[in-house]
Coordinates of C-alpha atoms in Angstrom, one line a residue:
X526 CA -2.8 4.8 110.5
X527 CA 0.6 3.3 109.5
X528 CA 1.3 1.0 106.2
X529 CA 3.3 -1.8 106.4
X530 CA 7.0 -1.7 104.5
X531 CA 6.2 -3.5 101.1
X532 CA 8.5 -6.4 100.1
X533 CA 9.0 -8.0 97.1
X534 CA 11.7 -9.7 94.9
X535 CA 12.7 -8.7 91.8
X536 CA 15.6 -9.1 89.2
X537 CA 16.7 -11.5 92.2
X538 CA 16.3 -9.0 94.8
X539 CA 14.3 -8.1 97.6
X540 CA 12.7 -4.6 97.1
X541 CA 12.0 -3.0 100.5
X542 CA 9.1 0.4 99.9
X543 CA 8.3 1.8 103.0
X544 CA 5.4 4.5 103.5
X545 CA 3.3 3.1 100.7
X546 CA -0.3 4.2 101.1
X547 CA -3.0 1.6 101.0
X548 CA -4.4 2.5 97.7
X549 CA -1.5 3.3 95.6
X550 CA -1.2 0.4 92.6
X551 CA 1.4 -1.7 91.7
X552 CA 1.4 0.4 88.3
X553 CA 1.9 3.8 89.7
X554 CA 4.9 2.1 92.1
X555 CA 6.6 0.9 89.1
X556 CA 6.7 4.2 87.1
X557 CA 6.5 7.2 90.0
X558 CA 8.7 5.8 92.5
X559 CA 10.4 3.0 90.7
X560 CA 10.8 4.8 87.8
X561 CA 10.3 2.2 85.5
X562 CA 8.7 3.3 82.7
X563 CA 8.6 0.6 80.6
X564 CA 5.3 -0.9 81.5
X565 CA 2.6 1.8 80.3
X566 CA -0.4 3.2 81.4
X567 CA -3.3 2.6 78.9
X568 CA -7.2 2.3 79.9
X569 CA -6.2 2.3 83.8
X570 CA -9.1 0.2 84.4
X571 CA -7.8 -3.3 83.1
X572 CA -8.7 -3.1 79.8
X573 CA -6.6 -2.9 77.6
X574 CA -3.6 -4.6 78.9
X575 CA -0.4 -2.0 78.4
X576 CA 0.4 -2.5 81.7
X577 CA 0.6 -6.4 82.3
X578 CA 3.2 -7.5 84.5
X579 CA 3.6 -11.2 86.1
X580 CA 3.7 -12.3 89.2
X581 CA 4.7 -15.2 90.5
X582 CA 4.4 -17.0 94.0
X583 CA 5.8 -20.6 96.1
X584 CA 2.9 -23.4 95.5
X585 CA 3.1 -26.4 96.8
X586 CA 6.9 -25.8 96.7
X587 CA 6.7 -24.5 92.6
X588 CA 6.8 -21.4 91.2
X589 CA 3.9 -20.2 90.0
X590 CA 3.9 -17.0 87.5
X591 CA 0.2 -15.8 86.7
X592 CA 0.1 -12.2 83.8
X593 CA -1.8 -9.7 85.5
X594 CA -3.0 -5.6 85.3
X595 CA -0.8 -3.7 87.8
X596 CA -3.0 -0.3 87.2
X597 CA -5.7 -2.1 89.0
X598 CA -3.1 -4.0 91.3
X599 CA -3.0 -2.5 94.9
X600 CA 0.7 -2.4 95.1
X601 CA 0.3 -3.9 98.8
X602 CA -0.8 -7.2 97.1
X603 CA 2.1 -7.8 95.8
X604 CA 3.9 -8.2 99.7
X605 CA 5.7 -11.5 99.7
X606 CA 5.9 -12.5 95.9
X607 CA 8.1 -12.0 93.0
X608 CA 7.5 -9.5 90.0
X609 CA 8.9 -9.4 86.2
X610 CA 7.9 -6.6 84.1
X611 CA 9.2 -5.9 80.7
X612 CA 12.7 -4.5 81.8
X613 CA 13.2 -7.5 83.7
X614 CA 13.2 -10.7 81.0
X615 CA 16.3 -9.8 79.1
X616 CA 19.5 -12.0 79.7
X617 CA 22.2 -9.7 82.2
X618 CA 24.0 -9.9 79.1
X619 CA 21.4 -8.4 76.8
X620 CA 20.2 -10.9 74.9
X621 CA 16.2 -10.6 74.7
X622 CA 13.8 -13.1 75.9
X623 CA 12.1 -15.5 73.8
X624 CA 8.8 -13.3 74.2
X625 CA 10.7 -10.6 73.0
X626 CA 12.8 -11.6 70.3
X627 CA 9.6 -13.4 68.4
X628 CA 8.3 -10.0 68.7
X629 CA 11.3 -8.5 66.5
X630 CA 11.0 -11.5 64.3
X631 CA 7.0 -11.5 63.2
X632 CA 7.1 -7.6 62.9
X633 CA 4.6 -8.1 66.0
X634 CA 5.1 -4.1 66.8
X635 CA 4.3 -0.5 65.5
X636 CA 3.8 2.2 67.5
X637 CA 5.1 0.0 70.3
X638 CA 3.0 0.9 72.8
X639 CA 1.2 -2.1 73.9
X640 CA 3.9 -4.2 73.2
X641 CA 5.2 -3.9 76.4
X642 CA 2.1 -5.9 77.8
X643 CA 1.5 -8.8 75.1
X644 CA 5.8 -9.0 75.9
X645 CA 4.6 -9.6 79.6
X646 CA 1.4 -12.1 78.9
X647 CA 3.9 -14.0 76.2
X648 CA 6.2 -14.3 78.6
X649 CA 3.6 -15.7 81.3
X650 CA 2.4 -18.0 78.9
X651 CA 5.9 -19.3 77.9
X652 CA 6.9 -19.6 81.4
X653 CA 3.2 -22.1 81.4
X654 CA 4.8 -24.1 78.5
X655 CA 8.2 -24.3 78.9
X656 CA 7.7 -25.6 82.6
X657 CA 4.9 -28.4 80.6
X658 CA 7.2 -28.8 77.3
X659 CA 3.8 -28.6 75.6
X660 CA 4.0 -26.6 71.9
X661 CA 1.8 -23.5 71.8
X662 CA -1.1 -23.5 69.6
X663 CA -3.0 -20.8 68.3
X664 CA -6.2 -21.5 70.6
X665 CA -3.3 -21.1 73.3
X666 CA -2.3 -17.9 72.0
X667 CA -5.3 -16.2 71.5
X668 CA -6.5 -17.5 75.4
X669 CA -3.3 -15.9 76.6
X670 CA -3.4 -12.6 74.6
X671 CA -7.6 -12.0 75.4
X672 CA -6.4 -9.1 77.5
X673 CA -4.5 -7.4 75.7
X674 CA -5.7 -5.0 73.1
X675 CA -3.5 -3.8 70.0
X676 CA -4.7 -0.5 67.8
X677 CA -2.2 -0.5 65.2
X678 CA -0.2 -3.4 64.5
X679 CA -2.9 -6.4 64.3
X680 CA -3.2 -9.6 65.9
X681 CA -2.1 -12.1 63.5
X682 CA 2.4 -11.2 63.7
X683 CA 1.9 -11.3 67.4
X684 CA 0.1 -14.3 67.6
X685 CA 2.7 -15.6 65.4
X686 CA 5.3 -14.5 67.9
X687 CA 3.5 -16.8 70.5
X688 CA 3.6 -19.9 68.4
X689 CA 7.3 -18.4 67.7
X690 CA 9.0 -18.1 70.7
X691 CA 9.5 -21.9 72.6
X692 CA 11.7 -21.9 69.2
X693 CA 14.5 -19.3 70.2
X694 CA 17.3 -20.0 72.5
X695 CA 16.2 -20.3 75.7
X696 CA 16.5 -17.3 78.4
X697 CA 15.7 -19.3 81.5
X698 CA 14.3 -17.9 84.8
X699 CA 16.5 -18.5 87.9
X700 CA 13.1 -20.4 89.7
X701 CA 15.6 -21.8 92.3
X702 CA 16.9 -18.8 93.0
X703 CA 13.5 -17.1 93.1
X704 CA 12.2 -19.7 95.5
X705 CA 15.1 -18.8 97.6
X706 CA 14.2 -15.6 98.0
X707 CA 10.5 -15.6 98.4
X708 CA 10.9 -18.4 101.4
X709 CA 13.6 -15.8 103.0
X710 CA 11.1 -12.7 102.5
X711 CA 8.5 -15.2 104.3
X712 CA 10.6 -15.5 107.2
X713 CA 11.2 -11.7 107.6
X714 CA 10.0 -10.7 111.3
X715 CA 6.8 -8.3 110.7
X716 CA 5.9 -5.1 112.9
X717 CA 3.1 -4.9 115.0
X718 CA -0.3 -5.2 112.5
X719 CA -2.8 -3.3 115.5
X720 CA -2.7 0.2 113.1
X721 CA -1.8 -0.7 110.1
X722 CA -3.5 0.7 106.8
X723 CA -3.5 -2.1 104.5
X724 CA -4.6 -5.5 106.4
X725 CA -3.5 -8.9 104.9
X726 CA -4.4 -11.6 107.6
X727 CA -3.0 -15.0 106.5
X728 CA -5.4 -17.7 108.8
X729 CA -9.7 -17.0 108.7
X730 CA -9.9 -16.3 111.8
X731 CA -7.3 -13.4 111.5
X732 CA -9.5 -12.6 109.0
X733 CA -12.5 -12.3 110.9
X734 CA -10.7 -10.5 113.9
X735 CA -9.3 -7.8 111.6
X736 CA -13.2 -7.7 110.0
X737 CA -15.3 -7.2 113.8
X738 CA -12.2 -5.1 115.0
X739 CA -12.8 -2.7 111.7
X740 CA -16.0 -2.8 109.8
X741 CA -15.4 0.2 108.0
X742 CA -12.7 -1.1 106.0
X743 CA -12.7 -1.6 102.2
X744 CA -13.0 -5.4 101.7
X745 CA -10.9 -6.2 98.8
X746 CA -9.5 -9.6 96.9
X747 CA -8.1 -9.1 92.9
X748 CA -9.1 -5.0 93.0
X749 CA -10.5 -5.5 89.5
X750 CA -13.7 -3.4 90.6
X751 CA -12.5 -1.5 93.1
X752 CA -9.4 -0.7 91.6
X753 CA -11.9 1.4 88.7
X754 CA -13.2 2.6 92.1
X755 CA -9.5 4.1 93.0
X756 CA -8.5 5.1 89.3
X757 CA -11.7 6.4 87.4
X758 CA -14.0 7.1 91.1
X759 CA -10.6 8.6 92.8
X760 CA -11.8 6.9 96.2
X761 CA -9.6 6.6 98.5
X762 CA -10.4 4.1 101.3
X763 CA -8.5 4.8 105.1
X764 CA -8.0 1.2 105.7
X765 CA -8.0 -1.5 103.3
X766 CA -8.7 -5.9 104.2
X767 CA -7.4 -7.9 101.6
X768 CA -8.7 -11.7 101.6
X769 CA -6.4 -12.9 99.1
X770 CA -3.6 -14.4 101.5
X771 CA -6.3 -16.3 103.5
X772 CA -4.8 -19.7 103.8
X773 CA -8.3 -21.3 104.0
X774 CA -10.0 -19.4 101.4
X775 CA -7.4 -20.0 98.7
X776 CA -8.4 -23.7 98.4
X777 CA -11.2 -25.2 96.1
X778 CA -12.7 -28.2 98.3
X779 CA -14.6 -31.4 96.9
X780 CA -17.4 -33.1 98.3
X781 CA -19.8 -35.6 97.5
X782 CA -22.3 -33.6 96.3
X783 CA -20.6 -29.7 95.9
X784 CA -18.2 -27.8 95.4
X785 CA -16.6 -25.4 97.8
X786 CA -14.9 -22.6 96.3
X787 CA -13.1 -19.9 98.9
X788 CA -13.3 -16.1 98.7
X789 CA -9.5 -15.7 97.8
X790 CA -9.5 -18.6 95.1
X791 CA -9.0 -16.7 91.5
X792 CA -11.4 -17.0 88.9
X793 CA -9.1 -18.6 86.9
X794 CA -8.7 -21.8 89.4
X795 CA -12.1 -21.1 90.1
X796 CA -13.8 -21.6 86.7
X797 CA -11.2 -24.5 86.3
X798 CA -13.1 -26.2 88.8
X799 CA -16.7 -25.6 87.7
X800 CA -15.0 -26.5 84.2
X801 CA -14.1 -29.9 85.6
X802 CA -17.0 -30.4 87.2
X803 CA -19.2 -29.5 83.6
X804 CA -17.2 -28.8 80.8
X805 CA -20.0 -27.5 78.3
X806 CA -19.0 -24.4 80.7
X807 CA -15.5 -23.9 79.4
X808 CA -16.4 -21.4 76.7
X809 CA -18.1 -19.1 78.7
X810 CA -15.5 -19.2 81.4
X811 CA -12.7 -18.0 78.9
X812 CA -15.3 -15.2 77.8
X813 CA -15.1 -14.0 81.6
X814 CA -13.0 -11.0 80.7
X815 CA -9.8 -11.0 80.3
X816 CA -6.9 -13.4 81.3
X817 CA -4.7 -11.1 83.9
X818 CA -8.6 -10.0 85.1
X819 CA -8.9 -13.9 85.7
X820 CA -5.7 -14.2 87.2
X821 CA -6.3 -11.7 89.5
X822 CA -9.7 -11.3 90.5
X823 CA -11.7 -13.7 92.4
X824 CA -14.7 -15.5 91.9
X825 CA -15.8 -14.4 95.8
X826 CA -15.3 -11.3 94.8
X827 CA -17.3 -11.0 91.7
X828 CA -20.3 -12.6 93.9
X829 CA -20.1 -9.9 97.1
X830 CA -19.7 -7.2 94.4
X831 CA -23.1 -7.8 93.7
X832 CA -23.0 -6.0 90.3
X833 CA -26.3 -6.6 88.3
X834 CA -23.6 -7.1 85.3
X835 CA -21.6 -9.4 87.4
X836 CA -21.3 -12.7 84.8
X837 CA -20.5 -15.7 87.8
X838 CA -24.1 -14.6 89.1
X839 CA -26.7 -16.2 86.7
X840 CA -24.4 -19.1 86.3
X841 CA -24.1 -20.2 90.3
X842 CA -28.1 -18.8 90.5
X843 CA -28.6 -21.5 87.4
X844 CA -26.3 -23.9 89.3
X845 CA -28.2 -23.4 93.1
X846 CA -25.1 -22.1 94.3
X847 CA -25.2 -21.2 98.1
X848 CA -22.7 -18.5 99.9
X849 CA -21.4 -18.8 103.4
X850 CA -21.3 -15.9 105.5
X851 CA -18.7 -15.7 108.6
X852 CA -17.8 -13.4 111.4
X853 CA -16.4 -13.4 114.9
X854 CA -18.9 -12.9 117.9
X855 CA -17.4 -13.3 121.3
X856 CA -14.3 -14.8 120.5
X857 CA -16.6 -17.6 118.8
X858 CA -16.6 -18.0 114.7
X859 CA -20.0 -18.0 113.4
X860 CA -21.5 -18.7 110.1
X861 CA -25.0 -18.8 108.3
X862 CA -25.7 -20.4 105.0
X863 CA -28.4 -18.6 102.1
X864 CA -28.8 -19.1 98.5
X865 CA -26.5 -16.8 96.2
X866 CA -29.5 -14.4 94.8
X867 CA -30.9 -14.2 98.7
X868 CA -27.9 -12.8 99.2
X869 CA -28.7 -9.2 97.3
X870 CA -31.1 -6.6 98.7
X871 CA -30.4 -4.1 96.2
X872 CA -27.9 -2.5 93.3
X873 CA -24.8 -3.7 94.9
X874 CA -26.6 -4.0 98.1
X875 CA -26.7 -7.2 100.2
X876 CA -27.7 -9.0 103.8
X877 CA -23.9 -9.3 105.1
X878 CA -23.4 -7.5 108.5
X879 CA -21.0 -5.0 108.9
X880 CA -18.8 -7.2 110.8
X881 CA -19.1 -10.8 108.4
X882 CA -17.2 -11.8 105.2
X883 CA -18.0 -13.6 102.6
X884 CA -16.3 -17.1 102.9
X885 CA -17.7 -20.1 100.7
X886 CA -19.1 -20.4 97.4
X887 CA -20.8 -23.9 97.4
X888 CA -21.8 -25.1 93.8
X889 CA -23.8 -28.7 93.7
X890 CA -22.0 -31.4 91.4
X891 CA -23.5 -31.7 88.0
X892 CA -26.1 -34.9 88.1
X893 CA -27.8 -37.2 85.6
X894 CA -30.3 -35.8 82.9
X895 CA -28.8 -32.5 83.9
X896 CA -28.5 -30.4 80.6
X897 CA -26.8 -26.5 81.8
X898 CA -25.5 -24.0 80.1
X899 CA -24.6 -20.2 80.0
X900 CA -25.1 -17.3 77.0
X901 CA -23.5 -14.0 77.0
X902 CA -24.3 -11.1 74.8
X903 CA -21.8 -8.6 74.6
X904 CA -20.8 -5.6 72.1
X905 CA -17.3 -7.3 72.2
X906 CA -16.7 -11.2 72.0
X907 CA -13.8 -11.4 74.8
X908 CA -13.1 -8.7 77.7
X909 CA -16.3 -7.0 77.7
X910 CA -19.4 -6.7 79.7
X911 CA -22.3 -8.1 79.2
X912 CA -25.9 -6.7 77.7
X913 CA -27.7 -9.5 79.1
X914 CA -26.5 -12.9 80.4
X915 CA -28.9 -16.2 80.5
X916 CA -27.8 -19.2 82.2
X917 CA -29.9 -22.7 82.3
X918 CA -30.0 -25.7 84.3
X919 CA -32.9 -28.6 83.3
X920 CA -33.3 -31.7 83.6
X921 CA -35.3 -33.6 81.0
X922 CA -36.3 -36.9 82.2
X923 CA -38.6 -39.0 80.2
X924 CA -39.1 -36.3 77.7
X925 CA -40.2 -34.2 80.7
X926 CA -38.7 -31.0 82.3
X927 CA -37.8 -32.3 85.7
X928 CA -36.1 -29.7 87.0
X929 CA -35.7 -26.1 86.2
X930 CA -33.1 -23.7 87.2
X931 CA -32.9 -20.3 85.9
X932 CA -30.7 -17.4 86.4
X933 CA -30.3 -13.7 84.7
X934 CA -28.0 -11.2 84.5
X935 CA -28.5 -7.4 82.9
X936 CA -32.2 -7.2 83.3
X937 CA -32.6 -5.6 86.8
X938 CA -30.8 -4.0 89.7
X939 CA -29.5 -7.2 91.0
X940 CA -28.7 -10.9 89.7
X941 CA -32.2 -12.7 89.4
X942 CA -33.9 -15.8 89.1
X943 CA -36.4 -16.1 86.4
X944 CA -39.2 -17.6 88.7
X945 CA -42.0 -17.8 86.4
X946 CA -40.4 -19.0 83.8
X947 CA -39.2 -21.6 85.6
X948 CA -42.9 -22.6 86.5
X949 CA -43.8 -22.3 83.0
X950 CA -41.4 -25.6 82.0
X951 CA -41.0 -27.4 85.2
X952 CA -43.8 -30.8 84.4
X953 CA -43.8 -29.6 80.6
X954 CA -43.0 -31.9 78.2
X955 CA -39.8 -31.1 76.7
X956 CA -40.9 -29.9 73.5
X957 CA -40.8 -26.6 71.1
X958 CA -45.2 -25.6 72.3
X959 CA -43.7 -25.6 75.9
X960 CA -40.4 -23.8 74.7
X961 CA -42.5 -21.2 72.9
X962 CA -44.5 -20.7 75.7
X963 CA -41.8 -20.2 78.4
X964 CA -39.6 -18.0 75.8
X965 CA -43.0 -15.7 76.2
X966 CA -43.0 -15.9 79.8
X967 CA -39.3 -15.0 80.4
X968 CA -39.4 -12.2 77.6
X969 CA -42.5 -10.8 80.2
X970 CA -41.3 -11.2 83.6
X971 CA -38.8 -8.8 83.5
X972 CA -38.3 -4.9 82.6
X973 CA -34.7 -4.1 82.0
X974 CA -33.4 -0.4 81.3
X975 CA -31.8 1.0 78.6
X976 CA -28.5 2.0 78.8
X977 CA -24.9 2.3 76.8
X978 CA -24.7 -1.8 76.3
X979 CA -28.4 -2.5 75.1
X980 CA -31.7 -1.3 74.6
X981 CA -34.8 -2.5 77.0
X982 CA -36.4 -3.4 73.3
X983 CA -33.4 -5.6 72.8
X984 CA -32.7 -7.3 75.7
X985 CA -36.5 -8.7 76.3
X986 CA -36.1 -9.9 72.8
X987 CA -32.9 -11.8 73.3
X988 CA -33.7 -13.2 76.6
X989 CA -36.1 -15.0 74.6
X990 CA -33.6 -15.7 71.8
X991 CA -31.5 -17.8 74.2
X992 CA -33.8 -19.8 75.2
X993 CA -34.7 -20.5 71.8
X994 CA -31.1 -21.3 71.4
X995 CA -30.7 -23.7 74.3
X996 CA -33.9 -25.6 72.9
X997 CA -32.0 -26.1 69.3
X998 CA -29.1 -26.9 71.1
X999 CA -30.7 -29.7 72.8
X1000 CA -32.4 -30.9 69.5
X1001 CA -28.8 -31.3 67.9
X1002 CA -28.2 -28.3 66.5
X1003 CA -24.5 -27.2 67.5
X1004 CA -23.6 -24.9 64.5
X1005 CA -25.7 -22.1 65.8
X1006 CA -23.1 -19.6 67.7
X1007 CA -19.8 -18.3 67.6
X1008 CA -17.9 -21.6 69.7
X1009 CA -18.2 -23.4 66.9
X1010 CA -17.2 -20.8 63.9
X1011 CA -13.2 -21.1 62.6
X1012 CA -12.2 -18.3 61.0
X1013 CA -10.4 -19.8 57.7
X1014 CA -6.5 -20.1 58.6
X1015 CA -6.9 -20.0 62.4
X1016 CA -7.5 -23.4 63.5
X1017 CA -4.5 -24.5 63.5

């Protein structure tokens, strides 16, 4: 197999790699055959956020920069668009960026080594607000900065920096310029794509060609799974199918009645949708890791990963979230339609075919009476994974459980629906007997393991918890987790 010759722009100019293997990432690029050292290598498994970079691509005839992990980056991904890093942001005649300068200001650094990456998310998020001429707030700063981890110098200078920086003499980014150049790199004649490595079809069908013409290749959309796979696993995978330049699965689609989210749509356009459709959501959506994991992964991919961990799962289960499957049979594109948890056999196990992709996500529009939401339990409040997740989806009409909807995360081998407890309150009246009784049922109808996050002990105990809390929730009480706790000094 050959790779394509990777292109890219950046400091204005088109980079041209040739010979790149399929699974080298952006990160090892940058400092092995770049030599640019200047973004670092933390966690390598997009964790800790040293190594943030931005990206940025034409939409809709805009620039649009997103802050994301190159360890976990495939470098290939990056084929077409633009790249800053932390060497990159300074004026040509030296004079630092806003990001950086309110760095120098508010002390924001120690031992310097992260600083690097919260320079990089800064930077993405002063791009976001200079472009809006919208001040930064410290809610703003804290959603920007929830993937990047500091050890020594705390959070409260750099957050300072943030609501610092749209202060300091401007160091503007030539967008025109940029634009230029990505719509020239578009229009670069390509090689024959027959052998190639790394596969990045642009159309579905393409797609589904390159899928029935090789089903042993490594299906992959943001890398923030399989890129732990590449780093921490050392796989290495002989041909690689990237959905993300999919023109048809980048979109979100409305309808009547659903949602239709692609495959290649990020999690962070993704959850903005399912935020718009229900916004009691929006505080577990920023929970979903962290912001460059958003930015990069996908919510399609999160669902076909299939881990029993895997936080969109007992949300879309809760939601009655369907998946399409597609593939290419006889030069004719076929598709079949199931419900998200049919779609698991096993741990990270599922029905596809070796020669089908997952396409669609379709989530139903929230309706009247409809009361949802989502819980996660986790060691850490932002970036981590969860112990257990509970998501909920009634609706109480007439003082009567109508409708019930129930899905569960970190209590068996895949995503589940809690069946019986659903039984237990659909017809009940809505009331704290029937609550009681179905926090009993749902504590019973599963047997999770014990492992590094959580106990069996303590998950079958908090299952029941949340419930408890969704039923106080829905009696008034709103004081009763951590969305609604200020720290003093921080609400600003």
């Amino acid at each position: 197999m050959t790779t394509q010759v990777l292109r890219f722009i950046r400091r204005g100019e088109i980079v041209t790699l040739p010979n790149v293997p399929p699974t080298r990432t952006l990160l090892e690029v940058l400092r092995e055959d770049l030599h640019c050292t200047g973004t670092k290598e933390g966690c390598n498994e997009g964790d800790c956020g040293a190594c943030t970079v931005v990206v940025g691509e034409a939409v809709d005839g805009q620039l649009q920069t997103k802050a994301v992990n190159s360890c976990i980056k495939m470098a290939h991904s990056l084929d077409g668009k633009a790249l800053w890093t932390v060497e990159d942001i300074a004026a040509d005649d030296g004079c630092l960026h806003p990001a950086q300068e309110a760095m120098v200001q508010c002390h924001g650094s120690q031992c310097g080594f992260c600083t690097p990456g919260f320079v990089m998310s800064l930077f993405g998020l002063y791009q976001q607000h200079a472009h809006a001429g919208q001040p930064i707030t410290r809610a703003d700063a804290q959603h920007a900065l929830s993937g990047n981890l500091c050890r020594c110098t705390g959070y409260r200078p750099i957050l300072d920096a943030a609501q610092t920086m749209l202060g300091l003499p401007a160091v503007p980014v030539d967008e025109a310029k940029t634009l230029s150049k990505l719509e020239l790199l578009a229009h670069i004649p390509r090689g024959l794509e027959a052998d190639l490595a790394y596969k990045s079809p642009t159309t579905l069908r393409g797609l589904l060609a390159a899928r029935a013409q090789h089903p042993q290749a490594q299906i992959v959309a943001g890398c923030t799974d399989v890129g732990l796979w590449v780093n921490k696993m050392h796989m290495d995978f002989a041909q690689v199918l990237d959905v993300t330049q999919v023109a048809e699965l980048k979109r979100v689609e409305q309808y009547p009645h659903h949602i239709a989210i692609g495959a290649a749509v990020t999690l962070t356009d993704a959850f903005a949708a399912l935020v718009a459709d229900r916004p009691q959501l929006g505080a577990f959506a920023s929970r979903f890791a962290g912001l460059p994991v958003r930015n990069a992964g996908t919510l399609g991919g999160n669902v076909a990963n299939g881990s029993p961990i895997g936080d969109s799962m007992p949300l879309l289960i809760a939601l009655g979230a369907n998946v399409v499957l597609m593939a290419l049979r006889k030069g004719k594109v076929v598709h079949r339609e199931l419900r998200l948890e049919d779609l698991y056999t096993g741990y990270r196990k599922n029905v596809m075919a070796a020669d089908e992709v997952l396409a669609w996500i379709k989530v139903p529009k929230a309706v009247a009476n409809e009361r949802s939401r989502v819980y996660k339990i986790s060691k850490r409040f932002e970036d981590d994974i969860s112990a257990v997740c509970l998501a909920l989806n009634l609706h109480i009409v007439n003082g009567k459980v109508a409708h019930a909807s129930i899905g569960v995360g970190g209590v068996a081998a895949t995503p589940v629906r809690a069946v019986k407890t659903q039984a237990a309150l659909l017809g009940q009246p809505w009331t704290a007997d029937t609550v009681m009784n179905a926090m009993a049922t749902l504590r019973a109808e599963f047997s999770p393991i014990s492992d590094m996050r959580a106990s069996s002990a303590y998950r079958t105990e908090v299952l029941g918890n949340l419930l408890q809390r969704y039923w106080l929730e829905s009696q008034g009480l709103a004081a009763i987790n951590l969305e609604s706790f200020v720290l003093e000094g921080e609400a600003a």
